[in-house]
Every structure is written in C-alpha cells, then in structure tokens.
mmCIF file of C-alpha atoms in Angstrom:
data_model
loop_
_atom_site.group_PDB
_atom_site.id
_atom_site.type_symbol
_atom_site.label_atom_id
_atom_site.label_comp_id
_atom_site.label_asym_id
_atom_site.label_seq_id
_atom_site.Cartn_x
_atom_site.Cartn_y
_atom_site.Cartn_z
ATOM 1 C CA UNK A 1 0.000 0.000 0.000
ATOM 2 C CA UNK A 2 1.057 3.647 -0.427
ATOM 3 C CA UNK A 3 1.151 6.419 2.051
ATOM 4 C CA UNK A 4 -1.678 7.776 -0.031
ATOM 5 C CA UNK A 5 -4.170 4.673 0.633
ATOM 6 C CA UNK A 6 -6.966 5.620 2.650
ATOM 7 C CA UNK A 7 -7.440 9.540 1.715
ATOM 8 C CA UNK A 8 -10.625 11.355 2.133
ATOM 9 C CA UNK A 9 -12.129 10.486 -1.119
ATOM 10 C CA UNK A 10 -10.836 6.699 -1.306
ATOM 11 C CA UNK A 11 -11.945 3.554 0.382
ATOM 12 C CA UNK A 12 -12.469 4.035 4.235
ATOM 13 C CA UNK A 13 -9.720 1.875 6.469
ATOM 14 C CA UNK A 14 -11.242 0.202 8.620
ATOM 15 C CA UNK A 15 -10.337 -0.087 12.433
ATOM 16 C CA UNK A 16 -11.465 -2.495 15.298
ATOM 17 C CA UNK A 17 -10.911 -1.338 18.918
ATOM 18 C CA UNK A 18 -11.645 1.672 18.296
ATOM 19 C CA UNK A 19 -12.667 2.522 21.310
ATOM 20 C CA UNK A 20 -9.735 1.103 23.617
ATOM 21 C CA UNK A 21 -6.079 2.892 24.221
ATOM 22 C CA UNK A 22 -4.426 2.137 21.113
ATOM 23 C CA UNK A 23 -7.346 2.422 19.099
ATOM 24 C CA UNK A 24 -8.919 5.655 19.879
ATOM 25 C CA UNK A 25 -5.150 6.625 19.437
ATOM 26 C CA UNK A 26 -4.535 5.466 16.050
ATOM 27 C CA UNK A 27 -8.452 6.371 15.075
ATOM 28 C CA UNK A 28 -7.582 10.387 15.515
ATOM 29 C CA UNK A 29 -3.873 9.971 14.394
ATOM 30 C CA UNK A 30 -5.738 8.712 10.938
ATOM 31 C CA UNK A 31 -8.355 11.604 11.171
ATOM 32 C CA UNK A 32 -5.103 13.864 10.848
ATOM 33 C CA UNK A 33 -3.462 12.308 8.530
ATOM 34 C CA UNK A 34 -6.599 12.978 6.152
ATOM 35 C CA UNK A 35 -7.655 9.441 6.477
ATOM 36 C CA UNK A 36 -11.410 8.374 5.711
ATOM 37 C CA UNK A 37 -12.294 6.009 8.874
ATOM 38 C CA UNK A 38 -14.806 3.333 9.444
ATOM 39 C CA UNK A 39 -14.523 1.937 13.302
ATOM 40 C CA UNK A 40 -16.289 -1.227 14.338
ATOM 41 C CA UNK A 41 -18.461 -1.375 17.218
ATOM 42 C CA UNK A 42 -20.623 -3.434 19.258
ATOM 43 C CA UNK A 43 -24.295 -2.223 20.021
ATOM 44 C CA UNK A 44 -23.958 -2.585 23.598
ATOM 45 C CA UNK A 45 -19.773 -0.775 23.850
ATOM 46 C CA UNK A 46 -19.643 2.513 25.540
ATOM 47 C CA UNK A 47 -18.051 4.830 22.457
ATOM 48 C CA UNK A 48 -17.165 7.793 24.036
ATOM 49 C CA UNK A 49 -14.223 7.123 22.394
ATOM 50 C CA UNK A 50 -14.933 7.889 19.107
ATOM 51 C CA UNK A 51 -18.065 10.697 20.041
ATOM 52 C CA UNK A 52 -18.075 13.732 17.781
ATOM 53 C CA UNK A 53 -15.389 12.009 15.331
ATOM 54 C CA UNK A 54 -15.792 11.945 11.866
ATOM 55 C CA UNK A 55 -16.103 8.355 11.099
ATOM 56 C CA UNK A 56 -18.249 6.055 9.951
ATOM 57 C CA UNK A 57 -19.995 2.994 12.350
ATOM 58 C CA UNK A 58 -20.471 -0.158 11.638
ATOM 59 C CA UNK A 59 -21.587 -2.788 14.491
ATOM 60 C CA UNK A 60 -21.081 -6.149 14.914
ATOM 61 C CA UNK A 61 -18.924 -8.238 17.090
ATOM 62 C CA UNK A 62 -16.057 -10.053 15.909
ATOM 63 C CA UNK A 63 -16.864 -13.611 16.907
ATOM 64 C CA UNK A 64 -19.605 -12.901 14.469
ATOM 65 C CA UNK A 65 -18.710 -13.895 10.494
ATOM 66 C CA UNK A 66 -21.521 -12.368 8.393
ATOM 67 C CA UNK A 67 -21.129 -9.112 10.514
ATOM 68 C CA UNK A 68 -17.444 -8.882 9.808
ATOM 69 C CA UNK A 69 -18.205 -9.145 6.091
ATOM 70 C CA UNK A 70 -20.486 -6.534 6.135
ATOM 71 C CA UNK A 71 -18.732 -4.551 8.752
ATOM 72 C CA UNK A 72 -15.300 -4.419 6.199
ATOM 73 C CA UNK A 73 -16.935 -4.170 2.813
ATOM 74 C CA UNK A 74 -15.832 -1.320 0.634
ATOM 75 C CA UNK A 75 -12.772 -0.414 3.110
ATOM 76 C CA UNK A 76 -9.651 -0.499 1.981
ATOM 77 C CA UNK A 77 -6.589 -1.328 4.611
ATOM 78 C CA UNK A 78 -7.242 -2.766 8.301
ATOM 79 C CA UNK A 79 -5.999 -2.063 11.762
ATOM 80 C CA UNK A 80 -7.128 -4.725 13.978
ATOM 81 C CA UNK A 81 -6.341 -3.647 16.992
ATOM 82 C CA UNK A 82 -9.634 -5.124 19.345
ATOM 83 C CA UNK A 83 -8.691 -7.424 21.783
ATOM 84 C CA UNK A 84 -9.827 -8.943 25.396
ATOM 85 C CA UNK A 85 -6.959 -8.298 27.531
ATOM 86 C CA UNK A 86 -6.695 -10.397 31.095
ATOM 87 C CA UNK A 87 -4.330 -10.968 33.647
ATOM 88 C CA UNK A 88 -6.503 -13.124 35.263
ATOM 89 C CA UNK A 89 -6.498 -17.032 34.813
ATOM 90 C CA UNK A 90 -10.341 -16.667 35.387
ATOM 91 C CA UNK A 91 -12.932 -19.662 35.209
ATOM 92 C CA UNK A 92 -13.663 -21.624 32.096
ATOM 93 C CA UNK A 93 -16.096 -18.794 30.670
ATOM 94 C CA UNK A 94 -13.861 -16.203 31.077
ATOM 95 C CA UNK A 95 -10.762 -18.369 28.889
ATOM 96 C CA UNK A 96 -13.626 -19.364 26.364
ATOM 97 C CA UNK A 97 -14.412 -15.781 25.856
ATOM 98 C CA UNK A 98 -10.523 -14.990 25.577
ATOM 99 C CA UNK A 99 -10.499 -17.518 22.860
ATOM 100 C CA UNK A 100 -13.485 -16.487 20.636
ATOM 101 C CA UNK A 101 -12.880 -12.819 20.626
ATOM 102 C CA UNK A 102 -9.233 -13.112 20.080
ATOM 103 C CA UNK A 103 -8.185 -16.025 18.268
ATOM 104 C CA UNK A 104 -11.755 -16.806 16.430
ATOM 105 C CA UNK A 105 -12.337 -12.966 16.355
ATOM 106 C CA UNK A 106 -9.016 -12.486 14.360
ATOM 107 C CA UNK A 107 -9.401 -15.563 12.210
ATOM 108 C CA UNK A 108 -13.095 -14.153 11.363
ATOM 109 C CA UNK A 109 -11.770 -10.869 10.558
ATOM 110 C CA UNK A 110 -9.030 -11.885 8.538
ATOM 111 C CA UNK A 111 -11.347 -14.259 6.056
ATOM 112 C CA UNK A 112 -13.979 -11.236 6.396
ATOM 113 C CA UNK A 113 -10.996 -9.007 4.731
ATOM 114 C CA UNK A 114 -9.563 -11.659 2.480
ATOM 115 C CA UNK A 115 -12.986 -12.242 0.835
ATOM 116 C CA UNK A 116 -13.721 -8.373 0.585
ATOM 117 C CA UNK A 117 -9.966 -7.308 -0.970
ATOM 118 C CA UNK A 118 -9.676 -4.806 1.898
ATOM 119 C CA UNK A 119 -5.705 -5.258 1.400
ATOM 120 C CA UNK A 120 -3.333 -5.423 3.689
ATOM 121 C CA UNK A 121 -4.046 -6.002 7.587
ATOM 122 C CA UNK A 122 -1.826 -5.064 10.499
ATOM 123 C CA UNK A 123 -2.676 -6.911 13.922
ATOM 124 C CA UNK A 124 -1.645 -5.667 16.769
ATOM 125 C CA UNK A 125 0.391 -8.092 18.796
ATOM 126 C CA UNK A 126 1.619 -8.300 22.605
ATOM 127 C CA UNK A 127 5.195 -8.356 23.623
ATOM 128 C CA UNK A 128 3.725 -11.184 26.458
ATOM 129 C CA UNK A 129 3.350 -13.409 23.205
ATOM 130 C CA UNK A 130 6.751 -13.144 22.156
ATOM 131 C CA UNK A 131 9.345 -15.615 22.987
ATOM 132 C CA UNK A 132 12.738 -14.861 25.883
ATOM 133 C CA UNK A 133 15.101 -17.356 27.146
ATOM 134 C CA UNK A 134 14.123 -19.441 29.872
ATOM 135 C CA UNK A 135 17.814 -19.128 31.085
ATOM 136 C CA UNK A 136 17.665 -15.763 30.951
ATOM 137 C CA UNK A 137 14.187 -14.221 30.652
ATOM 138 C CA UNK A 138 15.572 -10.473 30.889
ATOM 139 C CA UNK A 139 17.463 -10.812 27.749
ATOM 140 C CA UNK A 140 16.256 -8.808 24.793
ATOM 141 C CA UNK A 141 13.864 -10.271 23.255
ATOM 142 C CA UNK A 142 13.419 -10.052 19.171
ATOM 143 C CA UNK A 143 10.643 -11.041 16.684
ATOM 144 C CA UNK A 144 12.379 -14.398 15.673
ATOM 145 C CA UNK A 145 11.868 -15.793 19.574
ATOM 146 C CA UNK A 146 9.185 -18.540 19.484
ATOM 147 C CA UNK A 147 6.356 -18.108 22.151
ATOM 148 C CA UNK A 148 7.387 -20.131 25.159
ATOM 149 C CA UNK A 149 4.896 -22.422 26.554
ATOM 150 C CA UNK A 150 6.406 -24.697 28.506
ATOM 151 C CA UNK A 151 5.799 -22.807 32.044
ATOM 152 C CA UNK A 152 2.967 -21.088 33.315
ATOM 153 C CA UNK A 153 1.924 -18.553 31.564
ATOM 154 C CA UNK A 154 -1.672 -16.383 31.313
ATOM 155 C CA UNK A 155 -4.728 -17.448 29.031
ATOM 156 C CA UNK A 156 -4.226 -14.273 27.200
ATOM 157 C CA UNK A 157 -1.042 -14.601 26.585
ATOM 158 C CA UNK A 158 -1.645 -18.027 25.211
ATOM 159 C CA UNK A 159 -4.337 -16.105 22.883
ATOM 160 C CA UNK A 160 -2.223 -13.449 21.516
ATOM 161 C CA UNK A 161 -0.082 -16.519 20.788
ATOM 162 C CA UNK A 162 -2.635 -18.318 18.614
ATOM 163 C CA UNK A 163 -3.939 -14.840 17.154
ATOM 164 C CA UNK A 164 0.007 -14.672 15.882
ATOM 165 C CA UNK A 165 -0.715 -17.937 14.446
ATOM 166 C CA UNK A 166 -4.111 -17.386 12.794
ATOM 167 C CA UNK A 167 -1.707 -14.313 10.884
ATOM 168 C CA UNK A 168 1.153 -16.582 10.042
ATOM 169 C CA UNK A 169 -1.849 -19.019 8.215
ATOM 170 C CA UNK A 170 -3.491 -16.241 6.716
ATOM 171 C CA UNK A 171 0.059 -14.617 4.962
ATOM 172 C CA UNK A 172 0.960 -18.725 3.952
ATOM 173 C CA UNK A 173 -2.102 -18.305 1.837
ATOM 174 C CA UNK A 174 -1.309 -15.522 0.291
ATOM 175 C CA UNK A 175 -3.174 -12.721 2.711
ATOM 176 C CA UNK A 176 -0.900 -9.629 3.591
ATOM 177 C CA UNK A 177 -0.576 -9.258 6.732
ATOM 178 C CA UNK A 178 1.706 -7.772 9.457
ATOM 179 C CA UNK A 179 1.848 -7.642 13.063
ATOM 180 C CA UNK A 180 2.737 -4.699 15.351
ATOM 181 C CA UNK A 181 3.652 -6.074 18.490
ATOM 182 C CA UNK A 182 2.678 -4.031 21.486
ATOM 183 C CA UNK A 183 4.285 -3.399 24.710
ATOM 184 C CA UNK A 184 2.835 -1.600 27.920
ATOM 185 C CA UNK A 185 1.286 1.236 26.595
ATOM 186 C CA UNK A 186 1.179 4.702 28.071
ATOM 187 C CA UNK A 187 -0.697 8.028 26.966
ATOM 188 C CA UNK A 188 -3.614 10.079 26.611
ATOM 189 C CA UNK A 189 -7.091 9.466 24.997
ATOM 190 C CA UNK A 190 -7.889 6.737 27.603
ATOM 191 C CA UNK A 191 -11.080 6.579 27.449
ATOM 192 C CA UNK A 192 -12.031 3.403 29.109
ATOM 193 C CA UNK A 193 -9.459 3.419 30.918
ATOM 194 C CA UNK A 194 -6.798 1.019 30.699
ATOM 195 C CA UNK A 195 -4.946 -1.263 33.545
ATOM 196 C CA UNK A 196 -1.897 1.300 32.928
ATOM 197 C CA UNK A 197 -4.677 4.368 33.310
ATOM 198 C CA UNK A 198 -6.091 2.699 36.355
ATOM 199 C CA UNK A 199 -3.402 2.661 38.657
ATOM 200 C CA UNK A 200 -1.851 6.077 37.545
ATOM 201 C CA UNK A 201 -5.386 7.666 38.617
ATOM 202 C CA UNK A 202 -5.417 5.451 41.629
ATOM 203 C CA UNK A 203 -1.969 6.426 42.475
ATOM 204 C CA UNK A 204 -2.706 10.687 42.454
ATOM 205 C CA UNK A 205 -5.728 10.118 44.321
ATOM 206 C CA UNK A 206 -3.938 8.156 46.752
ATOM 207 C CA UNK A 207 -5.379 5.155 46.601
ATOM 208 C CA UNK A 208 -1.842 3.137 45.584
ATOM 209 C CA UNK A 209 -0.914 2.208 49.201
ATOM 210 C CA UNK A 210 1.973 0.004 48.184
ATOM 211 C CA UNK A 211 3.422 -1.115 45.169
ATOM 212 C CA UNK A 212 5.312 -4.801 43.850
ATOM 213 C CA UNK A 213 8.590 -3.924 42.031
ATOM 214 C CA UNK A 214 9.962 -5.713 38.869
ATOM 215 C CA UNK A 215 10.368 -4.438 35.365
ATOM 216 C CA UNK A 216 8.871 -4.472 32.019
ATOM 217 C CA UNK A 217 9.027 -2.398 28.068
ATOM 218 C CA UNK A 218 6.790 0.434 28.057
ATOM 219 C CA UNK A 219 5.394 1.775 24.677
ATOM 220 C CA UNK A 220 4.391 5.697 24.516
ATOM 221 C CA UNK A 221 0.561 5.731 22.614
ATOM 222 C CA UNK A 222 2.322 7.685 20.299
ATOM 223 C CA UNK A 223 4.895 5.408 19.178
ATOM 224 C CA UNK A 224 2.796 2.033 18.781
ATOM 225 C CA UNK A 225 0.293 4.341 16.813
ATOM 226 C CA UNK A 226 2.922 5.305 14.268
ATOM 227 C CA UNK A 227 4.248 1.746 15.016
ATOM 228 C CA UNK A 228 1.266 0.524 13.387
ATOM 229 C CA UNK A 229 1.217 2.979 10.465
ATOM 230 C CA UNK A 230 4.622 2.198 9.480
ATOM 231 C CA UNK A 231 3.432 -1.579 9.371
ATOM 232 C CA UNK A 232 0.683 -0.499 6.778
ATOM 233 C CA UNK A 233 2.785 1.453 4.486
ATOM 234 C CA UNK A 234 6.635 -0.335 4.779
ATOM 235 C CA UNK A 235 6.291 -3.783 6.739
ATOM 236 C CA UNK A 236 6.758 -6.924 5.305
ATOM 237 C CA UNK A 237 4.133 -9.251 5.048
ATOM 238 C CA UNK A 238 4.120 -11.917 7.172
ATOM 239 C CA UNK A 239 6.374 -10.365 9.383
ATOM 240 C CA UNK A 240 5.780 -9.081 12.892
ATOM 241 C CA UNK A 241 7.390 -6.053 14.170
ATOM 242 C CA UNK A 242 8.057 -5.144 18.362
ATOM 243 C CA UNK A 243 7.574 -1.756 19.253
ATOM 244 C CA UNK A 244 8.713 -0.179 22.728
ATOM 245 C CA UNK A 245 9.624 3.388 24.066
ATOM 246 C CA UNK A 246 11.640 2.780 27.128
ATOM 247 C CA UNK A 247 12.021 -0.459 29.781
ATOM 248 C CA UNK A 248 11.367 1.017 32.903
ATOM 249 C CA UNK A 249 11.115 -0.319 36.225
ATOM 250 C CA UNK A 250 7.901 -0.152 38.407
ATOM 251 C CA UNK A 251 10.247 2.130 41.091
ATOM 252 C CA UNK A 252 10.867 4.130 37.983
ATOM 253 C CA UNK A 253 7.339 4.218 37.281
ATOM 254 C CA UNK A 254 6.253 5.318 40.173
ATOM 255 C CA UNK A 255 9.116 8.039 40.482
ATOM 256 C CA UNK A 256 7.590 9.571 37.039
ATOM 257 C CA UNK A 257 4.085 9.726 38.738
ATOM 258 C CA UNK A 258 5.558 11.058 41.624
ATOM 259 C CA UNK A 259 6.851 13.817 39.391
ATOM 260 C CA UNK A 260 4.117 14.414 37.615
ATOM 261 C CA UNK A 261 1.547 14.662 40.384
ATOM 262 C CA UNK A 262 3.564 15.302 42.896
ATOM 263 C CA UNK A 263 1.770 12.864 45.231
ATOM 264 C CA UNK A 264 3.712 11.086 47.197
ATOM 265 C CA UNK A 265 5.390 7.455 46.708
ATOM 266 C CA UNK A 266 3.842 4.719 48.809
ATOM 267 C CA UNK A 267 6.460 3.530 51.354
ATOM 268 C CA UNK A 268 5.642 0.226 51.234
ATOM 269 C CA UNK A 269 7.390 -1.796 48.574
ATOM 270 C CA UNK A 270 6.393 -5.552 48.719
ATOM 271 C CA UNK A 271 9.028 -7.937 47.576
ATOM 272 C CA UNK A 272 7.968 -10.107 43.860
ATOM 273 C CA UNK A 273 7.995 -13.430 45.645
ATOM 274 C CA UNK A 274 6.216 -12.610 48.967
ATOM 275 C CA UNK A 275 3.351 -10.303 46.142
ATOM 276 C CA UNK A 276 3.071 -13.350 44.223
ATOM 277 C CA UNK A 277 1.809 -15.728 47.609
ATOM 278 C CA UNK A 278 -0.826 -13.287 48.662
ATOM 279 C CA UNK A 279 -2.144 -12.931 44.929
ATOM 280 C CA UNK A 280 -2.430 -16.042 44.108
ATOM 281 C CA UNK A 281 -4.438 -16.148 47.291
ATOM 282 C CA UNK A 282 -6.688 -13.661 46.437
ATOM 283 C CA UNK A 283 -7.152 -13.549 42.943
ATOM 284 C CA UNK A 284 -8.533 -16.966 43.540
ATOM 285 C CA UNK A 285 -11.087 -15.818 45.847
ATOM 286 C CA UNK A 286 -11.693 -12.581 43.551
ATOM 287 C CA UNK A 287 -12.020 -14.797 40.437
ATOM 288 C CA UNK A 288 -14.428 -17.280 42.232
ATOM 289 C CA UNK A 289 -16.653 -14.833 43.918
ATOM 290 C CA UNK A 290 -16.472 -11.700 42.853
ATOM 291 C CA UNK A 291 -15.205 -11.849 39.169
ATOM 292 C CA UNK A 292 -16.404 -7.939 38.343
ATOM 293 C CA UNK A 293 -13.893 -6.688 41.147
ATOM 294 C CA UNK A 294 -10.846 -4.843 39.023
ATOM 295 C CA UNK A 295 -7.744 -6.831 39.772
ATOM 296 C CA UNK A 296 -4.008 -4.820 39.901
ATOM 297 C CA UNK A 297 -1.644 -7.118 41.000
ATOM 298 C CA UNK A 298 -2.633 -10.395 39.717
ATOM 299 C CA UNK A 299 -0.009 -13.924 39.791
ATOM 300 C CA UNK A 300 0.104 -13.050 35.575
ATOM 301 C CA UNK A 301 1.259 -9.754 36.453
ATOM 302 C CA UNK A 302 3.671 -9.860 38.624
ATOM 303 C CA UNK A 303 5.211 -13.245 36.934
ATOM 304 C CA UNK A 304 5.436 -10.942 33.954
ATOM 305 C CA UNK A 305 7.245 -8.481 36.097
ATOM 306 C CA UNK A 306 9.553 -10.471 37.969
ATOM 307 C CA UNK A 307 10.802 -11.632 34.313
ATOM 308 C CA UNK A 308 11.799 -7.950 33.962
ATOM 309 C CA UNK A 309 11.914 -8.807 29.968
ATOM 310 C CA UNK A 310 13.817 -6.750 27.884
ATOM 311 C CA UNK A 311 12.665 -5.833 23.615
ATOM 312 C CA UNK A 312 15.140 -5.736 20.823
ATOM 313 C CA UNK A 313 13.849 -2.758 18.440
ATOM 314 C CA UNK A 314 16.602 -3.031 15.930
ATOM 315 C CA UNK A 315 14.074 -4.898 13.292
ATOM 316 C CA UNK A 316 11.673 -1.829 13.526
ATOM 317 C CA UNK A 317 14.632 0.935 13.509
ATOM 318 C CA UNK A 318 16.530 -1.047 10.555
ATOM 319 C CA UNK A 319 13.282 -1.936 8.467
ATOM 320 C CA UNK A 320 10.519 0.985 9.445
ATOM 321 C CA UNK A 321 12.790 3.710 10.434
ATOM 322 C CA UNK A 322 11.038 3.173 13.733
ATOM 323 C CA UNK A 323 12.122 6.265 16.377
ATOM 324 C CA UNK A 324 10.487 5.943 19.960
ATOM 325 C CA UNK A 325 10.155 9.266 22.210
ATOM 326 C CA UNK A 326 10.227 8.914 25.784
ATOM 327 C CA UNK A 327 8.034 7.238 28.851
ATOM 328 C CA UNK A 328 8.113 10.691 30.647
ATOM 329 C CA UNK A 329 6.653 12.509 28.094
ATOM 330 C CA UNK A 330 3.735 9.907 27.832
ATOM 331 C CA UNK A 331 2.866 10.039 31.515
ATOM 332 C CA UNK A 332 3.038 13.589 30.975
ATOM 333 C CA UNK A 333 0.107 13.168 28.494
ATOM 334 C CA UNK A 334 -1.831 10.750 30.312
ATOM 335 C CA UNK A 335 -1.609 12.732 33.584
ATOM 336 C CA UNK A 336 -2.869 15.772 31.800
ATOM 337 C CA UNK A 337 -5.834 13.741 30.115
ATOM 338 C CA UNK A 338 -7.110 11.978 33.159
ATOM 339 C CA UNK A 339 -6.760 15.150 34.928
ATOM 340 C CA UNK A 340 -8.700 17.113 33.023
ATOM 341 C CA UNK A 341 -11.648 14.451 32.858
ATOM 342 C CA UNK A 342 -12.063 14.913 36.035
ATOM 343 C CA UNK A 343 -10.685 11.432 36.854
ATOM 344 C CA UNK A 344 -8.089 12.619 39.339
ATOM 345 C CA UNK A 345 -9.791 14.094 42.570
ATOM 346 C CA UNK A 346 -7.110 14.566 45.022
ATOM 347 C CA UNK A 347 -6.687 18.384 46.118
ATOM 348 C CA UNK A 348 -3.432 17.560 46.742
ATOM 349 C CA UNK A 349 -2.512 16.881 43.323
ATOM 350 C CA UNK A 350 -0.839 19.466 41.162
ATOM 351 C CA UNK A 351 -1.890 20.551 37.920
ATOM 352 C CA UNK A 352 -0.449 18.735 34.563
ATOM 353 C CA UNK A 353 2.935 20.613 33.660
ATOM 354 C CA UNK A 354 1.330 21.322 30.393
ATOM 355 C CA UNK A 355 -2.146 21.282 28.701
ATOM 356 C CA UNK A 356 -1.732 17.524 27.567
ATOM 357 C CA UNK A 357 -2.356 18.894 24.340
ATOM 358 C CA UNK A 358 -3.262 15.608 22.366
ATOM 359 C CA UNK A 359 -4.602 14.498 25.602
ATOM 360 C CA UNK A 360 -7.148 17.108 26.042
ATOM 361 C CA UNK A 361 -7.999 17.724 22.406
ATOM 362 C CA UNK A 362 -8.586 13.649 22.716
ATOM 363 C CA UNK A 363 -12.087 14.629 24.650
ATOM 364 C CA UNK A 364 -14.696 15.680 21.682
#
C-alpha cells in the first residue's frame, strides 16, 4: 500500500478497537493524517471514544462472520487492533471468551478481509506473546523468539499466541498481513481506561498504598500508533514487528508519577515473591466470587514483572525507520488527560505541567 491509501475520497480503512487505548489513538492519528475512517463497534460498547469524530460505524462483534463481512466491505486497509486483555487465569467462561474474541475474532476478521480485498491487515500483537530465554528471561527479546509455553503462563497470553498464528496461516495463503507487536502502553485518549490508566489515577488520588517492584518495556501511545502505520505502508508481510519506548522499572514508574503529580510514593514496597503468595491467594477468591472486582496485582502480572523482559527494536529501527520518544513525556500526556476528565480528585494533586495537548484535544 502507499502512504496515499486511505485519503478522504478513497476507500475508508477500517479499524477495530476503536474505542480502547491504542485504538482511539490510532483512530484520531488517521483523522489527521486525512484518512477516511470506518470503526467497528458493538451495540452494547460505551463509544465515548470515538463521540463527535468523523467516522463512519459499523456494528457487529467479531466472533460474528456475516457481521465482519459486512462490517469491512468497501474499506480499503485494516488495523485490527480489538482485543480482550486479562491478567486473570479466570474460570472456564472467562478463557472461552478470551479464545473467541481473540483467536476466532481475528481468524473471522481476517477471512472477512480476504474475501472483501480490503488489502493489507496489520494486527496488533503483545510483547507477552513473544518468545525470551528461559535461562535468561531479561534478555532482549526479538521477533524471531518462538512463544514459550512450557511454564505457566496467562490465558491471554496463550491467545495473543494463537492470534500470531491465525496471521502466520493467513500470509501462507497468500493474505498480507503484518503484526505490530505491542508493549505496555502509556498516553492520553484513555477513554475506558486502561490497567496502565487505572493505577496512575489510583496512584494521584492516593489510593496506591503500596506497590510490587519488577520491570517491564513500556510503549508511549504515540509510538505504537505510528508503530502501526509504518506496518501499513513499509512492513513486510508476514512479518511481525516489536515496538517499545523505554524499559522502565515499576520504582521508575512510580518516580515519574511522583513527578508528575507530585503525590507522594507509597512507602511500602512488597518484595515479587512474597506479592506473588498473597495474589495467588486472592485472585482466587476474587475470580471465584467476585469476578467484576478490578484486579491490579494479579499472579500473571507480577510473573510478567519479575521476568523484567527486555525488547530488541533493531528490526523496527533497521526496516521501518522506527524512532520511539520517551516514557516521561507519555505520563506527561496521560496525567494531563485523566486530569482534566475529572478522573483525578485529590486536592493535593498538582496541575499537569502542560495542557496535555493531544490528551485534552482527545475529549470531543
């Protein structure tokens, strides 16, 4: 495809998720760039997200064949980027529902664009589904690193996996397609919000008593947006691509929120190992009995912590011309946008540095 695909005037791309982080992201980044938009959603979904946009709607749910065909008709170029995201083990329901909305979900939209000659697809992939050394788990980590399976690992990890798969089928058969591997991702126009967007809010109103340390690749909204973009217009097909701003520690986390809200750190800092007891404790109970309750330290989590995994960007740099900002300027952003939705409460918390800019223009 050329930069030009997608124009107003041309075929409409068309965009799942358009209403999560890295959707409502890439959804206004395309509205910029002069893009004609068509966003899937489903009847029931909040879509604040995309409120006062100029897109088009279609509805349907991905599990759901006939409405992906008529969902992606006419559109030219797709950004799947819908996903059910858990780091919860869950009960059988909850894994089943992983599976159909990720890996039959993908597989449904894939055919749906296949049999419509939408072009080229980019999926967007998580870093959790890409491979590391079980000697060495905080080694860099690049896109030639098979998924490892053979410990414990999180249903939705083991989804993402098989989504990667469902791609790799599709592109043997001729399909272009290209994956944009995500990492932790941080920014404004968090709408819903996300488990990132969660605990920063929880932490300026002071409801982050204590905190589990460990490490993990962070992704500025900004960068796995034009991540994805470059996939469109330069990736390979059949290829997947990892995109990351900055590995960052949770203490280094929390320092930046410190900063930015100037709130206080919790002084309590629980050791990995001793965390990983009591949540596997009570995210049993939580799962069991109260499965709505929001969960922020769950055993997924904080294994995926204590890995402390490092990414490898030199395939995106070398092939994309891939160049990531900085985490501190995309707390910056998502301090100012939650703060100015109200979302922060605490009278002791200062005022964003700056107006968020894409942050608050992200509220229509």
């Amino acid at each position: 495809m050329t930069s030009e695909t997608g124009k107003i005037g041309d075929p409409p791309v068309f965009v799942t998720g358009s209403t999560g982080h890295v959707g409502a992201n890439l959804v206004r980044r395309l509205l910029d760039d002069g893009v004609r938009v068509r966003v899937l959603l489903r009847p029931e979904s909040k879509s604040e997200a995309v409120d006062g946009l100029n897109v088009e709607r279609a509805y349907g749910d991905l599990r759901d064949p006939d409405a992906m065909r008529r969902a992606v008709e006419g559109c030219r170029g797709v950004y799947h980027v819908a996903a059910k995201v858990s780091t919860i083990e869950g009960n059988r329901a909850h894994r089943r529902e992983l599976f159909d909305c990720n890996v039959v979900g993908t597989r449904n939209l894939l055919e749906a664009a296949r049999e419509a000659d939408a072009g080229r697809v980019v999926v967007t992939g998580s870093f959790s589904a890409v491979g590391y050394s079980p000697d060495d788990p905080s080694a860099a980590s690049d896109e030639s690193m098979p998924f490892f399976p053979m410990e414990r690992t999180m249903p939705y990890e083991r989804s993402k996996s098989l989504v990667e798969q469902e791609c790799w089928r599709a592109a043997a058969g001729g399909q272009e397609v290209v994956v944009a591997t995500c990492c932790a991702v941080v920014g404004g126009a968090d709408f819903v919000p996300s488990r990132l967007g969660r605990t920063l809010c929880d932490y300026a109103n002071g409801k982050l008593r204590a905190y589990v340390d460990g490490g993990f690749e962070f992704v500025a909204v900004r960068d796995i947006v034009a991540g994805h973009i470059l996939c469109m217009h330069k990736g390979r097909p059949g290829e997947k691509y990892i995109f990351s701003s900055e590995y960052k520690t949770i203490s280094e986390m929390i320092a930046l929120y410190e900063e930015v809200s100037g709130v206080p750190r919790p002084r309590r800092r629980f050791p990995a190992g001793l965390m990983l007891v009591f949540s596997e404790v009570a995210s049993a109970y939580l799962s069991r009995y109260r499965p709505d309750f929001p969960q922020r330290f769950t055993p997924g989590a904080i294994h995926l912590l204590r890995k402390r995994r490092h990414a490898n960007l030199e395939k995106a740099k070398r092939e994309l011309g891939y160049q990531p900002a900085t985490i501190r300027d995309a707390v910056d952003e998502a301090y100012a946008f939650h703060y100015h939705r109200n979302a922060i409460k605490n009278p002791l918390a200062k005022r964003p540095r700056t107006d968020g800019d894409m942050a608050v223009r992200a509220a229509p």
